[in-house]
Amino acid sequence: MDVFGLLGNPVGHSLSPPMHEAAYTALGMDARYVTFEPDRDAAADAVAAAETLGIAGLNVTIPFKQDVLDAVEPDDVARRVGAVNTVDFTGETPRGYNTDVAGVERAFAHHDVAIDGREAVVVGAGGAGRAAAFALADAGASVHVANRTVERAESLAADVPGATAGGLDSLARVADADLLVNATSVGMEPDDGETPVPAAHLHADLAVLDAVYAPIETRLLSEAAAAGATTIDGAWMLLFQGVEAFERWTGRDAPIEAMNDALRAGLQ
Ligand code: NAP
């Protein structure tokens, strides 16, 4: 039996176990997905223990995504983003990936939204903002990062080729943009009456990905839909980071529909 898992603290409400187990069931795999909640300073020990125990792959979430970077061999994307959310133990040494980046790119692709040559605005410069900015720039977009703390936007933009940065007042650029990603926690339960982007900036030629997935239908997405924009909810990003992790661990095409059904059932 192959064992996969999630390293985080806390991990109690994670939807990764039902999403991955749905994939094992759909493909008839003899595999399990379990959660691990070590002490906050124990990331490296946990990775070493997982390798010793023969665990095939780990997802990594808050607060370990940066700490695990030093405990594995990160690929180029994870190194540039500065965070690992997936560890693959099936090779000679543990390899680290950041599949949140692929999650953003594949969420747009799944909705037939082109990224190459487009103008993109990412609001937020934390973990999700970093993943979104690298995903969009690597796929050929011009990226502007808008963040409440301007210095954080500037620091991220300095790492991303061609990116610019500003405060939340620079969100006016959304009016001329093709793509918008909300990578702040604004709009998340229990503050789901809030939105990070004034509705006046939204328009019909925009595609909007909201990283927030609780609630699924955020105020930003409903205002974007009302403006005629293409909307992509945060569950798609969550789904495709898991799909990408599954495919890296197993070398098989993920059963996307089964994983999506399990994820959305858990989000209701
Ligand atoms: P984080 O690292 O803590 O970053 C939080 C970001 O939100 C920062 O840019 C912060 O700005 C901004 N922010 C917080 N409160 C704000 C406010 N009142 N007004 C304006 N900006 C505010 O968090 P994260 O890990 O990036 O997560 C951000 C969101 O993405 C969360 O809702 C999380 O659940 C979601 N997420 C979704 C996925 C997915 O797969 N769908 C993956 C990862 C994260 P400052 O820098 O000024 O503090």
CSV table of C-alpha atoms in Angstrom, one decimal, chain A:
chain,number,residue,atom,x,y,z
A,1,MET,CA,0.0,0.0,0.0
A,2,ASP,CA,1.2,3.5,-0.8
A,3,VAL,CA,0.9,6.2,1.9
A,4,PHE,CA,0.6,9.9,1.1
A,5,GLY,CA,-0.2,12.6,3.5
A,6,LEU,CA,-0.4,16.2,4.5
A,7,LEU,CA,2.0,18.0,6.9
A,8,GLY,CA,0.5,21.1,8.6
A,9,ASN,CA,-0.6,22.6,11.8
A,10,PRO,CA,-3.6,22.6,12.1
A,11,VAL,CA,-4.8,20.1,9.4
A,12,GLY,CA,-8.1,19.1,11.0
A,13,HIS,CA,-10.3,20.9,8.4
A,14,SER,CA,-8.3,20.0,5.3
A,15,LEU,CA,-10.1,18.7,2.2
A,16,SER,CA,-7.0,17.1,0.8
A,17,PRO,CA,-7.7,13.7,2.4
A,18,PRO,CA,-11.2,13.2,0.7
A,19,MET,CA,-9.9,14.7,-2.6
A,20,HIS,CA,-6.9,12.4,-2.9
A,21,GLU,CA,-8.7,9.3,-1.5
A,22,ALA,CA,-11.4,9.9,-4.2
A,23,ALA,CA,-8.6,9.6,-6.8
A,24,TYR,CA,-7.3,6.3,-5.3
A,25,THR,CA,-10.9,4.9,-5.3
A,26,ALA,CA,-11.5,6.1,-8.9
A,27,LEU,CA,-8.3,4.4,-10.2
A,28,GLY,CA,-8.5,1.3,-7.9
A,29,MET,CA,-5.3,2.2,-6.2
A,30,ASP,CA,-4.1,0.5,-3.0
A,31,ALA,CA,-3.3,3.8,-1.3
A,32,ARG,CA,-4.2,6.0,1.7
A,33,TYR,CA,-3.9,9.7,2.5
A,34,VAL,CA,-3.3,10.7,6.1
A,35,THR,CA,-2.7,13.9,8.0
A,36,PHE,CA,0.3,14.8,10.2
A,37,GLU,CA,0.3,17.7,12.7
A,38,PRO,CA,3.9,18.0,14.1
A,39,ASP,CA,5.1,20.8,16.3
A,40,ARG,CA,5.7,24.1,14.5
A,41,ASP,CA,9.5,23.8,14.6
A,42,ALA,CA,9.6,20.2,13.5
A,43,ALA,CA,9.4,20.5,9.7
A,44,ALA,CA,12.8,19.0,8.9
A,45,ASP,CA,12.3,16.2,11.4
A,46,ALA,CA,8.9,15.4,9.9
A,47,VAL,CA,10.3,15.2,6.4
A,48,ALA,CA,13.1,12.9,7.5
A,49,ALA,CA,10.6,10.7,9.5
A,50,ALA,CA,8.3,10.4,6.4
A,51,GLU,CA,11.2,9.3,4.3
A,52,THR,CA,12.3,6.7,6.8
A,53,LEU,CA,8.8,5.4,7.1
A,54,GLY,CA,8.5,4.9,3.3
A,55,ILE,CA,5.8,7.5,2.8
A,56,ALA,CA,5.5,8.2,-1.0
A,57,GLY,CA,4.5,11.8,-1.0
A,58,LEU,CA,3.6,14.7,1.3
A,59,ASN,CA,1.6,17.9,0.8
A,60,VAL,CA,2.8,20.7,3.0
A,61,THR,CA,0.7,23.5,4.3
A,62,ILE,CA,0.8,26.4,6.9
A,63,PRO,CA,3.1,26.9,8.7
A,64,PHE,CA,5.7,24.6,7.1
A,65,LYS,CA,5.8,25.6,3.4
A,66,GLN,CA,9.0,27.8,3.8
A,67,ASP,CA,10.7,25.5,6.4
A,68,VAL,CA,10.4,22.4,4.2
A,69,LEU,CA,12.4,24.2,1.5
A,70,ASP,CA,15.7,23.5,3.3
A,71,ALA,CA,14.8,19.8,4.0
A,72,VAL,CA,14.3,18.8,0.4
A,73,GLU,CA,15.8,19.4,-3.1
A,74,PRO,CA,13.4,22.1,-4.4
A,75,ASP,CA,12.8,22.4,-8.1
A,76,ASP,CA,13.3,25.8,-9.8
A,77,VAL,CA,9.7,27.0,-9.3
A,78,ALA,CA,9.7,26.1,-5.6
A,79,ARG,CA,13.0,27.8,-5.1
A,80,ARG,CA,11.9,31.0,-6.9
A,81,VAL,CA,8.6,31.1,-5.0
A,82,GLY,CA,10.4,30.3,-1.8
A,83,ALA,CA,7.9,27.7,-0.6
A,84,VAL,CA,7.3,24.0,-1.0
A,85,ASN,CA,3.8,22.5,-0.9
A,86,THR,CA,4.5,19.0,-2.3
A,87,VAL,CA,7.3,16.6,-1.5
A,88,ASP,CA,8.0,13.5,-3.6
A,89,PHE,CA,9.9,10.7,-1.9
A,90,THR,CA,9.8,8.2,-4.8
A,91,GLY,CA,13.2,9.2,-6.2
A,92,GLU,CA,16.7,9.0,-4.6
A,93,THR,CA,16.3,12.2,-2.6
A,94,PRO,CA,13.1,14.0,-1.5
A,95,ARG,CA,12.1,16.5,-4.2
A,96,GLY,CA,10.1,19.7,-3.4
A,97,TYR,CA,7.6,21.3,-5.6
A,98,ASN,CA,5.2,24.2,-5.4
A,99,THR,CA,2.0,23.0,-7.1
A,100,ASP,CA,0.0,26.1,-6.1
A,101,VAL,CA,1.7,27.7,-9.1
A,102,ALA,CA,0.4,25.0,-11.4
A,103,GLY,CA,-2.9,25.2,-9.6
A,104,VAL,CA,-3.3,28.8,-10.7
A,105,GLU,CA,-2.2,28.2,-14.3
A,106,ARG,CA,-4.3,25.0,-14.7
A,107,ALA,CA,-7.4,26.7,-13.2
A,108,PHE,CA,-7.3,29.4,-15.9
A,109,ALA,CA,-6.5,26.8,-18.6
A,110,HIS,CA,-9.5,24.6,-17.5
A,111,HIS,CA,-11.7,27.6,-18.1
A,112,ASP,CA,-10.1,28.2,-21.6
A,113,VAL,CA,-8.6,31.5,-20.4
A,114,ALA,CA,-5.4,32.4,-22.1
A,115,ILE,CA,-2.5,33.9,-20.0
A,116,ASP,CA,0.2,34.5,-22.6
A,117,GLY,CA,0.5,38.1,-23.6
A,118,ARG,CA,-2.2,39.2,-21.2
A,119,GLU,CA,-2.2,42.0,-18.5
A,120,ALA,CA,-2.7,40.6,-15.0
A,121,VAL,CA,-3.3,42.1,-11.6
A,122,VAL,CA,-2.6,40.0,-8.5
A,123,VAL,CA,-4.1,41.5,-5.3
A,124,GLY,CA,-2.2,40.1,-2.3
A,125,ALA,CA,1.5,39.3,-1.8
A,126,GLY,CA,1.5,36.5,0.7
A,127,GLY,CA,1.9,32.8,-0.1
A,128,ALA,CA,-1.0,32.6,-2.6
A,129,GLY,CA,0.0,36.0,-4.1
A,130,ARG,CA,3.6,34.7,-4.7
A,131,ALA,CA,2.3,31.5,-6.4
A,132,ALA,CA,-0.1,33.5,-8.6
A,133,ALA,CA,2.4,36.1,-9.6
A,134,PHE,CA,5.0,33.5,-10.7
A,135,ALA,CA,2.3,31.3,-12.4
A,136,LEU,CA,1.1,34.2,-14.5
A,137,ALA,CA,4.5,35.7,-15.3
A,138,ASP,CA,5.9,32.2,-16.2
A,139,ALA,CA,2.9,31.7,-18.5
A,140,GLY,CA,3.6,34.9,-20.4
A,141,ALA,CA,1.5,37.6,-18.7
A,142,SER,CA,2.6,41.1,-17.6
A,143,VAL,CA,1.9,41.1,-13.8
A,144,HIS,CA,1.1,44.0,-11.5
A,145,VAL,CA,1.0,43.2,-7.8
A,146,ALA,CA,-1.3,45.3,-5.6
A,147,ASN,CA,-1.0,44.8,-1.8
A,148,ARG,CA,-2.2,46.6,1.3
A,149,THR,CA,1.4,46.6,2.5
A,150,VAL,CA,3.2,48.2,-0.4
A,151,GLU,CA,6.7,47.1,0.6
A,152,ARG,CA,5.5,43.5,0.4
A,153,ALA,CA,4.2,44.0,-3.1
A,154,GLU,CA,7.5,45.6,-4.1
A,155,SER,CA,9.5,42.8,-2.7
A,156,LEU,CA,7.4,40.2,-4.6
A,157,ALA,CA,7.5,42.2,-7.9
A,158,ALA,CA,11.3,42.4,-7.6
A,159,ASP,CA,11.4,38.6,-7.8
A,160,VAL,CA,9.0,38.2,-10.7
A,161,PRO,CA,10.3,39.0,-14.2
A,162,GLY,CA,8.8,42.3,-15.5
A,163,ALA,CA,6.3,42.7,-12.6
A,164,THR,CA,5.3,46.0,-11.2
A,165,ALA,CA,4.0,46.8,-7.7
A,166,GLY,CA,1.7,49.2,-5.9
A,167,GLY,CA,-0.7,49.7,-3.0
A,168,LEU,CA,-4.4,49.0,-3.1
A,169,ASP,CA,-5.0,52.3,-4.9
A,170,SER,CA,-3.3,50.8,-7.9
A,171,LEU,CA,-6.3,48.4,-8.2
A,172,ALA,CA,-7.6,51.0,-10.7
A,173,ARG,CA,-5.4,49.1,-13.2
A,174,VAL,CA,-7.9,46.2,-13.1
A,175,ALA,CA,-10.1,48.4,-15.4
A,176,ASP,CA,-7.6,47.8,-18.2
A,177,ALA,CA,-6.5,44.3,-17.3
A,178,ASP,CA,-7.4,40.9,-18.7
A,179,LEU,CA,-6.8,38.8,-15.7
A,180,LEU,CA,-7.4,39.3,-11.9
A,181,VAL,CA,-6.4,37.1,-9.1
A,182,ASN,CA,-7.5,37.8,-5.5
A,183,ALA,CA,-4.8,36.3,-3.3
A,184,THR,CA,-5.8,38.1,-0.2
A,185,SER,CA,-8.0,36.6,2.6
A,186,VAL,CA,-10.5,39.4,2.0
A,187,GLY,CA,-14.0,37.9,1.3
A,188,MET,CA,-13.3,34.8,3.4
A,189,GLU,CA,-15.7,33.6,6.0
A,190,PRO,CA,-16.7,35.0,8.4
A,191,ASP,CA,-16.0,38.3,6.6
A,192,ASP,CA,-17.7,37.2,3.4
A,193,GLY,CA,-19.5,40.5,2.9
A,194,GLU,CA,-16.1,42.1,2.0
A,195,THR,CA,-14.4,42.4,-1.3
A,196,PRO,CA,-10.8,43.3,-2.1
A,197,VAL,CA,-11.6,45.0,-5.5
A,198,PRO,CA,-14.2,47.8,-6.0
A,199,ALA,CA,-16.9,46.6,-8.3
A,200,ALA,CA,-16.4,49.7,-10.5
A,201,HIS,CA,-13.1,48.3,-11.8
A,202,LEU,CA,-14.7,45.0,-13.0
A,203,HIS,CA,-15.7,44.5,-16.6
A,204,ALA,CA,-16.8,42.0,-19.2
A,205,ASP,CA,-13.3,41.4,-20.7
A,206,LEU,CA,-11.9,40.3,-17.4
A,207,ALA,CA,-11.3,36.7,-16.1
A,208,VAL,CA,-11.3,36.6,-12.3
A,209,LEU,CA,-9.8,33.9,-10.1
A,210,ASP,CA,-10.5,34.2,-6.4
A,211,ALA,CA,-8.2,32.1,-4.3
A,212,VAL,CA,-10.7,32.2,-1.4
A,213,TYR,CA,-12.8,29.0,-1.4
A,214,ALA,CA,-14.9,29.5,1.7
A,215,PRO,CA,-17.4,30.7,0.6
A,216,ILE,CA,-17.2,29.3,-2.9
A,217,GLU,CA,-19.2,32.2,-4.3
A,218,THR,CA,-17.4,35.3,-2.9
A,219,ARG,CA,-18.7,38.8,-3.2
A,220,LEU,CA,-15.9,39.5,-5.6
A,221,LEU,CA,-17.0,36.6,-7.9
A,222,SER,CA,-20.7,37.6,-7.8
A,223,GLU,CA,-19.8,41.2,-8.6
A,224,ALA,CA,-17.5,40.0,-11.4
A,225,ALA,CA,-20.2,37.8,-12.8
A,226,ALA,CA,-22.7,40.8,-12.7
A,227,ALA,CA,-20.1,42.8,-14.7
A,228,GLY,CA,-20.0,40.0,-17.3
A,229,ALA,CA,-16.5,38.7,-16.4
A,230,THR,CA,-15.4,35.1,-16.5
A,231,THR,CA,-15.3,33.8,-12.9
A,232,ILE,CA,-13.1,31.0,-11.5
A,233,ASP,CA,-13.7,30.1,-7.8
A,234,GLY,CA,-10.9,29.1,-5.4
A,235,ALA,CA,-11.9,25.4,-5.4
A,236,TRP,CA,-10.4,25.2,-8.9
A,237,MET,CA,-7.0,26.4,-7.7
A,238,LEU,CA,-7.2,24.0,-4.7
A,239,LEU,CA,-8.3,21.1,-7.0
A,240,PHE,CA,-5.5,21.6,-9.5
A,241,GLN,CA,-2.7,22.0,-6.9
A,242,GLY,CA,-3.9,18.5,-5.7
A,243,VAL,CA,-4.2,17.2,-9.2
A,244,GLU,CA,-0.6,18.3,-10.0
A,245,ALA,CA,0.7,16.7,-6.8
A,246,PHE,CA,-1.1,13.5,-7.5
A,247,GLU,CA,0.4,13.4,-11.0
A,248,ARG,CA,3.9,14.1,-9.8
A,249,TRP,CA,3.7,11.4,-7.2
A,250,THR,CA,2.2,8.7,-9.3
A,251,GLY,CA,3.1,9.5,-12.9
A,252,ARG,CA,-0.6,8.9,-13.8
A,253,ASP,CA,-3.3,11.3,-15.1
A,254,ALA,CA,-5.4,12.3,-12.2
A,255,PRO,CA,-9.1,11.5,-12.2
A,256,ILE,CA,-10.0,15.2,-12.2
A,257,GLU,CA,-13.8,14.8,-12.1
A,258,ALA,CA,-13.7,12.4,-9.1
A,259,MET,CA,-11.3,14.7,-7.2
A,260,ASN,CA,-13.5,17.8,-8.0
A,261,ASP,CA,-16.7,16.1,-6.9
A,262,ALA,CA,-15.1,15.1,-3.5
A,263,LEU,CA,-13.6,18.5,-3.0
A,264,ARG,CA,-16.9,20.3,-3.7
A,265,ALA,CA,-18.9,17.9,-1.6
A,266,GLY,CA,-16.6,18.8,1.3
A,267,LEU,CA,-17.0,22.5,0.7
A,268,GLN,CA,-20.8,22.5,1.0
